[in-house]
Amino acid sequence: MMERITAAQLLDELHIDPSDEETETVDRLIDDASAIIRGSISDEVEEDELLSLSGNVFNRLIQTLATKLYYDRELSNGYGAGIQIMLNQLRAKYQGVKHGDN
């Protein structure tokens, strides 16, 4: 099974110099992004289920949302189209599995 993206990986992708403070911040934002995504899909879904179902999409969603939160903690402009597209795709896949459509 795929692992969830780490703060170090996201910092590297964003070309942000890692420090203890930045790593802690990004780690919290990754946790927050995961919680927001899971809450948007189902109250019962766990990270492991989404990583197993579609790890690449789930991790990209976490990366994208955590990045958005890094630069705009209030999400003042909402999720954005890309996040919504990936979220809809992951939600549909999860619901399909839960309802036996796969």
Short mmCIF file of N, CA and C in Angstrom, two decimals:
data_model
loop_
_atom_site.label_atom_id
_atom_site.label_comp_id
_atom_site.label_asym_id
_atom_site.label_seq_id
_atom_site.Cartn_x
_atom_site.Cartn_y
_atom_site.Cartn_z
N MET A 1 0.85 -1.19 0.00
CA MET A 1 0.00 0.00 0.00
C MET A 1 0.89 1.25 0.00
N MET A 2 0.43 2.25 -0.68
CA MET A 2 1.13 3.52 -0.75
C MET A 2 1.09 4.22 0.60
N GLU A 3 2.13 4.93 0.91
CA GLU A 3 2.20 5.72 2.15
C GLU A 3 1.72 7.14 1.88
N ARG A 4 1.22 7.79 2.93
CA ARG A 4 0.82 9.19 2.83
C ARG A 4 2.05 10.06 2.63
N ILE A 5 1.90 11.12 1.88
CA ILE A 5 2.99 12.06 1.66
C ILE A 5 3.49 12.61 3.01
N THR A 6 4.78 12.86 3.09
CA THR A 6 5.37 13.40 4.31
C THR A 6 5.64 14.89 4.15
N ALA A 7 5.85 15.54 5.27
CA ALA A 7 6.19 16.96 5.25
C ALA A 7 7.48 17.19 4.47
N ALA A 8 8.46 16.32 4.65
CA ALA A 8 9.74 16.47 3.93
C ALA A 8 9.53 16.42 2.42
N GLN A 9 8.67 15.52 1.96
CA GLN A 9 8.40 15.40 0.53
C GLN A 9 7.71 16.65 0.00
N LEU A 10 6.75 17.16 0.76
CA LEU A 10 6.03 18.35 0.31
C LEU A 10 6.94 19.57 0.33
N LEU A 11 7.74 19.71 1.35
CA LEU A 11 8.69 20.82 1.40
C LEU A 11 9.63 20.77 0.20
N ASP A 12 10.09 19.58 -0.14
CA ASP A 12 10.97 19.41 -1.29
C ASP A 12 10.25 19.81 -2.59
N GLU A 13 9.02 19.36 -2.74
CA GLU A 13 8.26 19.69 -3.95
C GLU A 13 8.03 21.19 -4.08
N LEU A 14 7.82 21.86 -2.96
CA LEU A 14 7.57 23.30 -2.97
C LEU A 14 8.85 24.13 -2.95
N HIS A 15 9.98 23.45 -2.89
CA HIS A 15 11.29 24.12 -2.84
C HIS A 15 11.39 25.07 -1.65
N ILE A 16 10.89 24.59 -0.51
CA ILE A 16 10.98 25.33 0.75
C ILE A 16 12.08 24.69 1.58
N ASP A 17 13.00 25.53 2.06
CA ASP A 17 14.09 25.01 2.88
C ASP A 17 13.52 24.41 4.17
N PRO A 18 13.87 23.15 4.42
CA PRO A 18 13.33 22.50 5.62
C PRO A 18 13.97 23.06 6.89
N SER A 19 13.16 23.35 7.85
CA SER A 19 13.59 23.69 9.20
C SER A 19 12.61 22.99 10.12
N ASP A 20 12.94 22.91 11.39
CA ASP A 20 12.02 22.27 12.33
C ASP A 20 10.65 22.95 12.30
N GLU A 21 10.66 24.28 12.26
CA GLU A 21 9.42 25.05 12.28
C GLU A 21 8.60 24.80 11.00
N GLU A 22 9.24 24.86 9.85
CA GLU A 22 8.53 24.62 8.58
C GLU A 22 8.00 23.19 8.50
N THR A 23 8.81 22.23 8.95
CA THR A 23 8.39 20.83 8.93
C THR A 23 7.17 20.62 9.81
N GLU A 24 7.17 21.20 11.00
CA GLU A 24 6.02 21.09 11.90
C GLU A 24 4.77 21.71 11.29
N THR A 25 4.93 22.88 10.70
CA THR A 25 3.80 23.57 10.07
C THR A 25 3.22 22.73 8.94
N VAL A 26 4.08 22.26 8.04
CA VAL A 26 3.62 21.48 6.89
C VAL A 26 3.03 20.15 7.34
N ASP A 27 3.60 19.55 8.37
CA ASP A 27 3.05 18.29 8.89
C ASP A 27 1.62 18.51 9.40
N ARG A 28 1.38 19.61 10.11
CA ARG A 28 0.03 19.92 10.59
C ARG A 28 -0.92 20.19 9.43
N LEU A 29 -0.43 20.89 8.41
CA LEU A 29 -1.26 21.18 7.25
C LEU A 29 -1.61 19.91 6.49
N ILE A 30 -0.69 18.97 6.43
CA ILE A 30 -0.97 17.67 5.80
C ILE A 30 -2.05 16.94 6.59
N ASP A 31 -1.94 16.94 7.92
CA ASP A 31 -2.98 16.33 8.76
C ASP A 31 -4.33 17.01 8.53
N ASP A 32 -4.33 18.34 8.49
CA ASP A 32 -5.57 19.09 8.27
C ASP A 32 -6.16 18.78 6.90
N ALA A 33 -5.31 18.76 5.87
CA ALA A 33 -5.78 18.47 4.51
C ALA A 33 -6.41 17.08 4.44
N SER A 34 -5.76 16.11 5.06
CA SER A 34 -6.29 14.75 5.07
C SER A 34 -7.65 14.72 5.75
N ALA A 35 -7.78 15.40 6.88
CA ALA A 35 -9.04 15.42 7.62
C ALA A 35 -10.15 16.09 6.79
N ILE A 36 -9.83 17.18 6.11
CA ILE A 36 -10.81 17.87 5.28
C ILE A 36 -11.26 16.97 4.14
N ILE A 37 -10.31 16.33 3.49
CA ILE A 37 -10.63 15.44 2.37
C ILE A 37 -11.50 14.28 2.84
N ARG A 38 -11.07 13.61 3.90
CA ARG A 38 -11.84 12.47 4.40
C ARG A 38 -13.25 12.89 4.81
N GLY A 39 -13.36 14.06 5.46
CA GLY A 39 -14.67 14.56 5.86
C GLY A 39 -15.55 14.91 4.68
N SER A 40 -14.95 15.24 3.57
CA SER A 40 -15.70 15.56 2.35
C SER A 40 -16.16 14.31 1.62
N ILE A 41 -15.57 13.19 1.97
CA ILE A 41 -15.91 11.92 1.30
C ILE A 41 -16.90 11.11 2.14
N SER A 42 -16.57 10.92 3.43
CA SER A 42 -17.43 10.15 4.32
C SER A 42 -16.94 10.34 5.75
N ASP A 43 -17.86 10.33 6.68
CA ASP A 43 -17.47 10.44 8.10
C ASP A 43 -16.73 9.20 8.59
N GLU A 44 -16.85 8.11 7.85
CA GLU A 44 -16.26 6.84 8.30
C GLU A 44 -14.97 6.45 7.59
N VAL A 45 -14.59 7.15 6.53
CA VAL A 45 -13.44 6.72 5.74
C VAL A 45 -12.13 7.00 6.48
N GLU A 46 -11.21 6.06 6.38
CA GLU A 46 -9.89 6.18 6.99
C GLU A 46 -8.85 6.44 5.90
N GLU A 47 -7.73 7.03 6.30
CA GLU A 47 -6.64 7.30 5.37
C GLU A 47 -6.20 6.05 4.62
N ASP A 48 -6.03 4.96 5.36
CA ASP A 48 -5.55 3.72 4.74
C ASP A 48 -6.46 3.25 3.62
N GLU A 49 -7.77 3.43 3.80
CA GLU A 49 -8.72 3.03 2.75
C GLU A 49 -8.49 3.84 1.48
N LEU A 50 -8.31 5.15 1.63
CA LEU A 50 -8.13 6.01 0.47
C LEU A 50 -6.77 5.79 -0.18
N LEU A 51 -5.76 5.55 0.63
CA LEU A 51 -4.43 5.25 0.08
C LEU A 51 -4.46 3.95 -0.70
N SER A 52 -5.20 2.99 -0.20
CA SER A 52 -5.32 1.70 -0.87
C SER A 52 -6.18 1.81 -2.13
N LEU A 53 -7.23 2.59 -2.06
CA LEU A 53 -8.17 2.74 -3.17
C LEU A 53 -7.56 3.52 -4.33
N SER A 54 -6.93 4.65 -4.01
CA SER A 54 -6.36 5.52 -5.05
C SER A 54 -5.31 6.42 -4.42
N GLY A 55 -4.20 5.81 -4.04
CA GLY A 55 -3.15 6.52 -3.31
C GLY A 55 -2.59 7.73 -4.04
N ASN A 56 -2.42 7.62 -5.35
CA ASN A 56 -1.86 8.74 -6.10
C ASN A 56 -2.78 9.96 -6.06
N VAL A 57 -4.06 9.73 -6.25
CA VAL A 57 -5.02 10.84 -6.23
C VAL A 57 -5.14 11.41 -4.81
N PHE A 58 -5.23 10.53 -3.82
CA PHE A 58 -5.35 11.00 -2.43
C PHE A 58 -4.12 11.82 -2.03
N ASN A 59 -2.94 11.33 -2.35
CA ASN A 59 -1.72 12.08 -2.02
C ASN A 59 -1.65 13.40 -2.78
N ARG A 60 -2.04 13.41 -4.04
CA ARG A 60 -2.02 14.67 -4.81
C ARG A 60 -3.02 15.65 -4.22
N LEU A 61 -4.18 15.15 -3.80
CA LEU A 61 -5.16 16.00 -3.13
C LEU A 61 -4.59 16.59 -1.84
N ILE A 62 -3.94 15.76 -1.05
CA ILE A 62 -3.32 16.23 0.19
C ILE A 62 -2.28 17.29 -0.13
N GLN A 63 -1.42 17.02 -1.10
CA GLN A 63 -0.37 17.97 -1.48
C GLN A 63 -0.97 19.30 -1.92
N THR A 64 -1.97 19.23 -2.76
CA THR A 64 -2.57 20.44 -3.32
C THR A 64 -3.29 21.24 -2.25
N LEU A 65 -4.07 20.57 -1.43
CA LEU A 65 -4.81 21.27 -0.38
C LEU A 65 -3.86 21.80 0.70
N ALA A 66 -2.87 21.01 1.09
CA ALA A 66 -1.90 21.48 2.10
C ALA A 66 -1.13 22.69 1.58
N THR A 67 -0.79 22.69 0.30
CA THR A 67 -0.11 23.83 -0.31
C THR A 67 -1.01 25.06 -0.28
N LYS A 68 -2.27 24.86 -0.65
CA LYS A 68 -3.22 25.97 -0.63
C LYS A 68 -3.35 26.52 0.80
N LEU A 69 -3.41 25.63 1.78
CA LEU A 69 -3.49 26.05 3.18
C LEU A 69 -2.21 26.75 3.64
N TYR A 70 -1.08 26.34 3.11
CA TYR A 70 0.20 26.95 3.48
C TYR A 70 0.21 28.43 3.11
N TYR A 71 -0.31 28.74 1.94
CA TYR A 71 -0.29 30.11 1.45
C TYR A 71 -1.55 30.90 1.79
N ASP A 72 -2.62 30.20 2.15
CA ASP A 72 -3.89 30.87 2.46
C ASP A 72 -4.63 30.02 3.49
N ARG A 73 -4.32 30.21 4.76
CA ARG A 73 -4.86 29.38 5.83
C ARG A 73 -6.39 29.41 5.89
N GLU A 74 -6.98 30.50 5.42
CA GLU A 74 -8.43 30.63 5.48
C GLU A 74 -9.14 30.05 4.26
N LEU A 75 -8.38 29.60 3.28
CA LEU A 75 -8.97 29.15 2.01
C LEU A 75 -9.97 30.20 1.53
N SER A 76 -9.53 31.44 1.52
CA SER A 76 -10.42 32.56 1.21
C SER A 76 -11.04 32.48 -0.18
N ASN A 77 -10.41 31.76 -1.09
CA ASN A 77 -10.98 31.58 -2.43
C ASN A 77 -11.52 30.17 -2.64
N GLY A 78 -11.75 29.45 -1.57
CA GLY A 78 -12.28 28.10 -1.66
C GLY A 78 -11.23 27.08 -2.07
N TYR A 79 -11.69 25.93 -2.50
CA TYR A 79 -10.81 24.83 -2.88
C TYR A 79 -10.11 25.05 -4.21
N GLY A 80 -10.80 25.56 -5.17
CA GLY A 80 -10.28 25.63 -6.52
C GLY A 80 -10.76 24.44 -7.33
N ALA A 81 -10.79 24.61 -8.64
CA ALA A 81 -11.34 23.59 -9.54
C ALA A 81 -10.56 22.29 -9.50
N GLY A 82 -9.23 22.36 -9.48
CA GLY A 82 -8.41 21.15 -9.49
C GLY A 82 -8.66 20.27 -8.27
N ILE A 83 -8.73 20.89 -7.12
CA ILE A 83 -9.01 20.14 -5.90
C ILE A 83 -10.40 19.52 -5.98
N GLN A 84 -11.37 20.28 -6.44
CA GLN A 84 -12.74 19.77 -6.52
C GLN A 84 -12.84 18.60 -7.49
N ILE A 85 -12.13 18.67 -8.61
CA ILE A 85 -12.15 17.57 -9.58
C ILE A 85 -11.58 16.30 -8.95
N MET A 86 -10.41 16.42 -8.31
CA MET A 86 -9.80 15.24 -7.68
C MET A 86 -10.66 14.71 -6.55
N LEU A 87 -11.25 15.61 -5.76
CA LEU A 87 -12.11 15.20 -4.66
C LEU A 87 -13.34 14.46 -5.17
N ASN A 88 -13.94 14.96 -6.22
CA ASN A 88 -15.10 14.28 -6.80
C ASN A 88 -14.73 12.91 -7.32
N GLN A 89 -13.57 12.81 -7.96
CA GLN A 89 -13.12 11.52 -8.49
C GLN A 89 -12.90 10.52 -7.35
N LEU A 90 -12.23 10.95 -6.29
CA LEU A 90 -11.96 10.06 -5.16
C LEU A 90 -13.24 9.68 -4.44
N ARG A 91 -14.15 10.65 -4.26
CA ARG A 91 -15.44 10.37 -3.60
C ARG A 91 -16.24 9.35 -4.40
N ALA A 92 -16.29 9.52 -5.72
CA ALA A 92 -17.04 8.59 -6.57
C ALA A 92 -16.44 7.19 -6.50
N LYS A 93 -15.13 7.11 -6.51
CA LYS A 93 -14.47 5.81 -6.43
C LYS A 93 -14.78 5.14 -5.10
N TYR A 94 -14.69 5.90 -4.01
CA TYR A 94 -14.98 5.36 -2.68
C TYR A 94 -16.43 4.91 -2.58
N GLN A 95 -17.35 5.74 -3.04
CA GLN A 95 -18.76 5.37 -2.98
C GLN A 95 -19.06 4.16 -3.85
N GLY A 96 -18.39 4.04 -4.98
CA GLY A 96 -18.56 2.89 -5.84
C GLY A 96 -18.14 1.60 -5.14
N VAL A 97 -17.04 1.66 -4.42
CA VAL A 97 -16.57 0.49 -3.68
C VAL A 97 -17.54 0.17 -2.55
N LYS A 98 -17.99 1.18 -1.84
CA LYS A 98 -18.91 0.97 -0.72
C LYS A 98 -20.26 0.41 -1.18
N HIS A 99 -20.67 0.76 -2.37
CA HIS A 99 -21.96 0.28 -2.89
C HIS A 99 -21.80 -0.89 -3.83
N GLY A 100 -20.59 -1.45 -3.92
CA GLY A 100 -20.37 -2.65 -4.71
C GLY A 100 -20.32 -2.42 -6.21
N ASP A 101 -20.05 -1.19 -6.63
CA ASP A 101 -20.01 -0.89 -8.06
C ASP A 101 -18.69 -1.27 -8.71
N ASN A 102 -17.67 -1.60 -7.93
CA ASN A 102 -16.37 -1.98 -8.50
C ASN A 102 -16.19 -3.46 -8.50
#
